[in-house]
């Protein structure tokens, strides 16, 4: 999803390149362990705009570990959000790319940060427009708490307690930077 993120003061780096690499490798192992009987029914769908990148990295890990190819797609949840009219910033809708059938598949939904759960709820609603999966599991690089909906991640790279005045920004090398996850404190309004 592409909503302009507010700016803030950098507080702390919570993950670096190596920590992100290890977390995604561990998530791939956990996915395989949890789905060993359904390995041929796995697909990954990343929530734009960083979950899709992480989904591709997890798929690469699955291929290296188990020599299996897993279909990877990307979903934009902008139009499925329940807060779309609450933002004063300009909302940009991205494309969804799920070039495979998800019906009866075990969909691993991938997002970079789990916060209130609203993005995940929107992603699940959006997925249902593409078929009826056998199961949906959630993989997140960072879980920062403060859930507003009863949603929990099945696979978590790192739990990072934050206050509501803070936000976590994940940067990835595919976007022209260096892999990192940083906590920022929102600027006073």
PDB file of C-alpha atoms in Angstrom:
ATOM      1  CA  UNK A   1       0.000   0.000   0.000  1.00  0.00           C
ATOM      2  CA  UNK A   2       1.295   3.455  -0.776  1.00  0.00           C
ATOM      3  CA  UNK A   3       0.263   6.118   1.675  1.00  0.00           C
ATOM      4  CA  UNK A   4       2.726   8.868   2.442  1.00  0.00           C
ATOM      5  CA  UNK A   5       4.400   7.974   5.732  1.00  0.00           C
ATOM      6  CA  UNK A   6       4.838  10.741   8.245  1.00  0.00           C
ATOM      7  CA  UNK A   7       8.324  11.806   9.120  1.00  0.00           C
ATOM      8  CA  UNK A   8       9.985  11.511  12.451  1.00  0.00           C
ATOM      9  CA  UNK A   9      13.190  11.403  14.414  1.00  0.00           C
ATOM     10  CA  UNK A  10      15.238   8.214  14.139  1.00  0.00           C
ATOM     11  CA  UNK A  11      15.387   6.424  17.491  1.00  0.00           C
ATOM     12  CA  UNK A  12      17.000   3.035  16.918  1.00  0.00           C
ATOM     13  CA  UNK A  13      17.905   0.491  14.303  1.00  0.00           C
ATOM     14  CA  UNK A  14      16.209  -2.768  15.264  1.00  0.00           C
ATOM     15  CA  UNK A  15      17.400  -4.949  12.373  1.00  0.00           C
ATOM     16  CA  UNK A  16      20.388  -4.781  10.052  1.00  0.00           C
ATOM     17  CA  UNK A  17      21.220  -6.602   6.813  1.00  0.00           C
ATOM     18  CA  UNK A  18      22.358  -9.811   8.492  1.00  0.00           C
ATOM     19  CA  UNK A  19      19.473  -9.886  10.982  1.00  0.00           C
ATOM     20  CA  UNK A  20      16.935  -9.490   8.175  1.00  0.00           C
ATOM     21  CA  UNK A  21      18.646 -12.220   6.136  1.00  0.00           C
ATOM     22  CA  UNK A  22      18.619 -14.618   9.099  1.00  0.00           C
ATOM     23  CA  UNK A  23      15.013 -13.802  10.000  1.00  0.00           C
ATOM     24  CA  UNK A  24      13.795 -14.531   6.454  1.00  0.00           C
ATOM     25  CA  UNK A  25      15.771 -17.783   6.368  1.00  0.00           C
ATOM     26  CA  UNK A  26      14.255 -18.838   9.702  1.00  0.00           C
ATOM     27  CA  UNK A  27      10.763 -17.919   8.463  1.00  0.00           C
ATOM     28  CA  UNK A  28      11.315 -20.103   5.381  1.00  0.00           C
ATOM     29  CA  UNK A  29      12.348 -23.049   7.593  1.00  0.00           C
ATOM     30  CA  UNK A  30       9.285 -22.516   9.819  1.00  0.00           C
ATOM     31  CA  UNK A  31       6.980 -22.400   6.784  1.00  0.00           C
ATOM     32  CA  UNK A  32       8.408 -25.693   5.547  1.00  0.00           C
ATOM     33  CA  UNK A  33       8.111 -27.315   8.957  1.00  0.00           C
ATOM     34  CA  UNK A  34       4.527 -26.170   9.459  1.00  0.00           C
ATOM     35  CA  UNK A  35       3.433 -27.111   5.907  1.00  0.00           C
ATOM     36  CA  UNK A  36       5.509 -30.246   5.255  1.00  0.00           C
ATOM     37  CA  UNK A  37       2.436 -32.258   4.202  1.00  0.00           C
ATOM     38  CA  UNK A  38       1.243 -29.514   1.832  1.00  0.00           C
ATOM     39  CA  UNK A  39       4.508 -28.310   0.352  1.00  0.00           C
ATOM     40  CA  UNK A  40       3.239 -28.543  -3.222  1.00  0.00           C
ATOM     41  CA  UNK A  41       0.235 -26.358  -2.397  1.00  0.00           C
ATOM     42  CA  UNK A  42       2.210 -23.386  -1.062  1.00  0.00           C
ATOM     43  CA  UNK A  43       2.053 -19.945  -2.675  1.00  0.00           C
ATOM     44  CA  UNK A  44       3.386 -16.647  -1.380  1.00  0.00           C
ATOM     45  CA  UNK A  45       1.573 -13.327  -1.765  1.00  0.00           C
ATOM     46  CA  UNK A  46       3.328 -10.185  -0.587  1.00  0.00           C
ATOM     47  CA  UNK A  47       1.531  -7.017   0.428  1.00  0.00           C
ATOM     48  CA  UNK A  48       2.834  -4.105  -1.600  1.00  0.00           C
ATOM     49  CA  UNK A  49       5.106  -2.329  -1.286  1.00  0.00           C
ATOM     50  CA  UNK A  50       7.691  -4.268   0.688  1.00  0.00           C
ATOM     51  CA  UNK A  51       5.926  -7.494   1.537  1.00  0.00           C
ATOM     52  CA  UNK A  52       6.168  -8.499  -2.111  1.00  0.00           C
ATOM     53  CA  UNK A  53       9.961  -8.092  -2.019  1.00  0.00           C
ATOM     54  CA  UNK A  54      10.167 -10.145   1.182  1.00  0.00           C
ATOM     55  CA  UNK A  55       7.905 -12.817  -0.368  1.00  0.00           C
ATOM     56  CA  UNK A  56      10.381 -13.212  -3.235  1.00  0.00           C
ATOM     57  CA  UNK A  57      13.268 -13.552  -0.792  1.00  0.00           C
ATOM     58  CA  UNK A  58      11.393 -16.186   1.222  1.00  0.00           C
ATOM     59  CA  UNK A  59      10.606 -18.073  -2.012  1.00  0.00           C
ATOM     60  CA  UNK A  60      14.319 -18.021  -2.906  1.00  0.00           C
ATOM     61  CA  UNK A  61      15.107 -19.462   0.531  1.00  0.00           C
ATOM     62  CA  UNK A  62      12.471 -22.190   0.080  1.00  0.00           C
ATOM     63  CA  UNK A  63      14.018 -23.097  -3.254  1.00  0.00           C
ATOM     64  CA  UNK A  64      17.528 -23.292  -1.785  1.00  0.00           C
ATOM     65  CA  UNK A  65      16.423 -25.319   1.248  1.00  0.00           C
ATOM     66  CA  UNK A  66      13.954 -27.735  -0.339  1.00  0.00           C
ATOM     67  CA  UNK A  67      14.570 -27.390  -4.099  1.00  0.00           C
ATOM     68  CA  UNK A  68      10.939 -26.402  -4.661  1.00  0.00           C
ATOM     69  CA  UNK A  69       9.588 -23.555  -6.734  1.00  0.00           C
ATOM     70  CA  UNK A  70       6.835 -21.577  -5.076  1.00  0.00           C
ATOM     71  CA  UNK A  71       4.588 -19.183  -6.977  1.00  0.00           C
ATOM     72  CA  UNK A  72       4.905 -15.602  -5.744  1.00  0.00           C
ATOM     73  CA  UNK A  73       2.404 -12.819  -6.227  1.00  0.00           C
ATOM     74  CA  UNK A  74       1.875  -9.271  -5.018  1.00  0.00           C
ATOM     75  CA  UNK A  75      -1.311  -7.660  -3.778  1.00  0.00           C
ATOM     76  CA  UNK A  76      -2.257  -4.028  -3.355  1.00  0.00           C
ATOM     77  CA  UNK A  77      -4.773  -3.576  -0.548  1.00  0.00           C
ATOM     78  CA  UNK A  78      -5.392   0.161  -0.873  1.00  0.00           C
ATOM     79  CA  UNK A  79      -8.989  -0.102  -2.056  1.00  0.00           C
ATOM     80  CA  UNK A  80      -9.821  -2.737   0.568  1.00  0.00           C
ATOM     81  CA  UNK A  81      -8.745  -0.663   3.578  1.00  0.00           C
ATOM     82  CA  UNK A  82     -11.371   0.453   6.069  1.00  0.00           C
ATOM     83  CA  UNK A  83      -9.537   3.738   6.665  1.00  0.00           C
ATOM     84  CA  UNK A  84      -9.132   4.856   3.046  1.00  0.00           C
ATOM     85  CA  UNK A  85     -11.252   7.969   3.585  1.00  0.00           C
ATOM     86  CA  UNK A  86      -9.467   8.920   6.820  1.00  0.00           C
ATOM     87  CA  UNK A  87      -6.165   9.872   5.174  1.00  0.00           C
ATOM     88  CA  UNK A  88      -5.591  13.451   4.153  1.00  0.00           C
ATOM     89  CA  UNK A  89      -2.635  12.462   1.998  1.00  0.00           C
ATOM     90  CA  UNK A  90      -2.873  11.446  -1.619  1.00  0.00           C
ATOM     91  CA  UNK A  91      -3.419   7.723  -1.983  1.00  0.00           C
ATOM     92  CA  UNK A  92      -1.673   5.883  -4.782  1.00  0.00           C
ATOM     93  CA  UNK A  93      -3.120   2.574  -5.958  1.00  0.00           C
ATOM     94  CA  UNK A  94      -0.583   0.016  -7.159  1.00  0.00           C
ATOM     95  CA  UNK A  95      -1.183  -3.034  -9.301  1.00  0.00           C
ATOM     96  CA  UNK A  96      -1.951  -6.477  -7.990  1.00  0.00           C
ATOM     97  CA  UNK A  97      -0.085  -9.334  -9.641  1.00  0.00           C
ATOM     98  CA  UNK A  98      -1.319 -12.816  -8.755  1.00  0.00           C
ATOM     99  CA  UNK A  99      -0.762 -14.788 -11.987  1.00  0.00           C
ATOM    100  CA  UNK A 100      -1.863 -18.124 -10.500  1.00  0.00           C
ATOM    101  CA  UNK A 101      -4.986 -19.639  -8.976  1.00  0.00           C
ATOM    102  CA  UNK A 102      -5.062 -19.504  -5.163  1.00  0.00           C
ATOM    103  CA  UNK A 103      -8.114 -21.767  -4.823  1.00  0.00           C
ATOM    104  CA  UNK A 104      -7.294 -24.690  -2.494  1.00  0.00           C
ATOM    105  CA  UNK A 105      -3.738 -23.363  -2.019  1.00  0.00           C
ATOM    106  CA  UNK A 106      -2.010 -22.599   1.272  1.00  0.00           C
ATOM    107  CA  UNK A 107      -1.369 -18.882   0.889  1.00  0.00           C
ATOM    108  CA  UNK A 108       1.447 -17.380   2.906  1.00  0.00           C
ATOM    109  CA  UNK A 109       0.620 -13.676   3.109  1.00  0.00           C
ATOM    110  CA  UNK A 110       3.804 -11.641   3.631  1.00  0.00           C
ATOM    111  CA  UNK A 111       4.051  -8.114   5.050  1.00  0.00           C
ATOM    112  CA  UNK A 112       6.984  -6.205   6.459  1.00  0.00           C
ATOM    113  CA  UNK A 113       5.396  -4.781   9.646  1.00  0.00           C
ATOM    114  CA  UNK A 114       2.358  -5.998  11.572  1.00  0.00           C
ATOM    115  CA  UNK A 115       0.772  -3.213  13.608  1.00  0.00           C
ATOM    116  CA  UNK A 116      -3.008  -2.806  14.027  1.00  0.00           C
ATOM    117  CA  UNK A 117      -3.929  -5.754  11.778  1.00  0.00           C
ATOM    118  CA  UNK A 118      -6.008  -3.598   9.437  1.00  0.00           C
ATOM    119  CA  UNK A 119      -3.691  -4.045   6.441  1.00  0.00           C
ATOM    120  CA  UNK A 120      -3.764  -7.821   6.914  1.00  0.00           C
ATOM    121  CA  UNK A 121      -7.578  -7.798   7.136  1.00  0.00           C
ATOM    122  CA  UNK A 122      -7.693  -5.792   3.905  1.00  0.00           C
ATOM    123  CA  UNK A 123      -5.254  -8.233   2.270  1.00  0.00           C
ATOM    124  CA  UNK A 124      -7.410 -11.209   3.234  1.00  0.00           C
ATOM    125  CA  UNK A 125     -10.475  -9.496   1.784  1.00  0.00           C
ATOM    126  CA  UNK A 126      -8.556  -8.779  -1.421  1.00  0.00           C
ATOM    127  CA  UNK A 127      -7.309 -12.373  -1.658  1.00  0.00           C
ATOM    128  CA  UNK A 128     -10.881 -13.667  -1.629  1.00  0.00           C
ATOM    129  CA  UNK A 129     -11.445 -11.875  -4.943  1.00  0.00           C
ATOM    130  CA  UNK A 130      -8.844 -14.242  -6.437  1.00  0.00           C
ATOM    131  CA  UNK A 131     -10.183 -17.545  -5.129  1.00  0.00           C
ATOM    132  CA  UNK A 132     -10.835 -19.535  -1.990  1.00  0.00           C
ATOM    133  CA  UNK A 133      -7.581 -20.660  -0.393  1.00  0.00           C
ATOM    134  CA  UNK A 134      -7.407 -23.811   1.729  1.00  0.00           C
ATOM    135  CA  UNK A 135      -5.622 -21.696   4.344  1.00  0.00           C
ATOM    136  CA  UNK A 136      -4.069 -18.277   4.788  1.00  0.00           C
ATOM    137  CA  UNK A 137      -1.007 -17.927   6.996  1.00  0.00           C
ATOM    138  CA  UNK A 138       0.775 -14.697   7.851  1.00  0.00           C
ATOM    139  CA  UNK A 139       4.509 -14.023   7.785  1.00  0.00           C
ATOM    140  CA  UNK A 140       5.820 -10.663   8.977  1.00  0.00           C
ATOM    141  CA  UNK A 141       9.342  -9.379   9.325  1.00  0.00           C
ATOM    142  CA  UNK A 142       8.410  -7.244  12.351  1.00  0.00           C
ATOM    143  CA  UNK A 143       5.504  -7.438  14.787  1.00  0.00           C
ATOM    144  CA  UNK A 144       5.269  -4.172  16.706  1.00  0.00           C
ATOM    145  CA  UNK A 145       2.095  -4.861  18.684  1.00  0.00           C
ATOM    146  CA  UNK A 146      -0.913  -2.550  19.211  1.00  0.00           C
ATOM    147  CA  UNK A 147      -3.427  -4.817  17.480  1.00  0.00           C
ATOM    148  CA  UNK A 148      -6.900  -3.409  16.835  1.00  0.00           C
ATOM    149  CA  UNK A 149      -8.171  -6.613  15.228  1.00  0.00           C
ATOM    150  CA  UNK A 150      -7.749 -10.247  16.359  1.00  0.00           C
ATOM    151  CA  UNK A 151      -4.931 -10.999  13.919  1.00  0.00           C
ATOM    152  CA  UNK A 152      -1.643 -12.709  14.741  1.00  0.00           C
ATOM    153  CA  UNK A 153       1.332 -13.620  12.608  1.00  0.00           C
ATOM    154  CA  UNK A 154       2.178 -17.291  12.131  1.00  0.00           C
ATOM    155  CA  UNK A 155       5.810 -16.466  11.341  1.00  0.00           C
ATOM    156  CA  UNK A 156       7.589 -13.456  12.849  1.00  0.00           C
ATOM    157  CA  UNK A 157      11.099 -12.263  12.122  1.00  0.00           C
ATOM    158  CA  UNK A 158      11.285 -10.082  15.232  1.00  0.00           C
ATOM    159  CA  UNK A 159       8.922  -8.729  17.876  1.00  0.00           C
ATOM    160  CA  UNK A 160       9.650  -5.037  18.435  1.00  0.00           C
ATOM    161  CA  UNK A 161       7.665  -3.357  21.204  1.00  0.00           C
ATOM    162  CA  UNK A 162       6.844   0.237  20.250  1.00  0.00           C
ATOM    163  CA  UNK A 163       4.694   3.065  21.501  1.00  0.00           C
ATOM    164  CA  UNK A 164       1.896   4.503  19.406  1.00  0.00           C
ATOM    165  CA  UNK A 165       4.055   7.629  18.965  1.00  0.00           C
ATOM    166  CA  UNK A 166       6.589   5.530  17.075  1.00  0.00           C
ATOM    167  CA  UNK A 167       6.626   3.792  13.721  1.00  0.00           C
ATOM    168  CA  UNK A 168       8.915   1.240  12.104  1.00  0.00           C
ATOM    169  CA  UNK A 169      10.268   1.753   8.617  1.00  0.00           C
ATOM    170  CA  UNK A 170      11.794  -1.175   6.729  1.00  0.00           C
ATOM    171  CA  UNK A 171      14.233  -0.349   3.957  1.00  0.00           C
ATOM    172  CA  UNK A 172      15.319  -2.951   1.416  1.00  0.00           C
ATOM    173  CA  UNK A 173      18.195  -3.116  -1.041  1.00  0.00           C
ATOM    174  CA  UNK A 174      15.778  -3.696  -3.944  1.00  0.00           C
ATOM    175  CA  UNK A 175      14.562  -0.141  -3.404  1.00  0.00           C
ATOM    176  CA  UNK A 176      18.063   1.284  -3.709  1.00  0.00           C
ATOM    177  CA  UNK A 177      19.123   1.280  -0.089  1.00  0.00           C
ATOM    178  CA  UNK A 178      20.586  -1.041   2.491  1.00  0.00           C
ATOM    179  CA  UNK A 179      18.423  -3.558   4.340  1.00  0.00           C
ATOM    180  CA  UNK A 180      17.413  -2.160   7.718  1.00  0.00           C
ATOM    181  CA  UNK A 181      14.505  -1.701  10.082  1.00  0.00           C
ATOM    182  CA  UNK A 182      14.468   1.506  12.084  1.00  0.00           C
ATOM    183  CA  UNK A 183      12.146   2.862  14.768  1.00  0.00           C
ATOM    184  CA  UNK A 184      11.215   6.511  14.369  1.00  0.00           C
ATOM    185  CA  UNK A 185       9.412   8.803  16.768  1.00  0.00           C
ATOM    186  CA  UNK A 186       6.675  10.855  15.136  1.00  0.00           C
ATOM    187  CA  UNK A 187       7.233  14.561  15.032  1.00  0.00           C
ATOM    188  CA  UNK A 188       4.919  16.603  17.246  1.00  0.00           C
ATOM    189  CA  UNK A 189       2.030  18.162  15.423  1.00  0.00           C
TER     190      UNK A 189
END
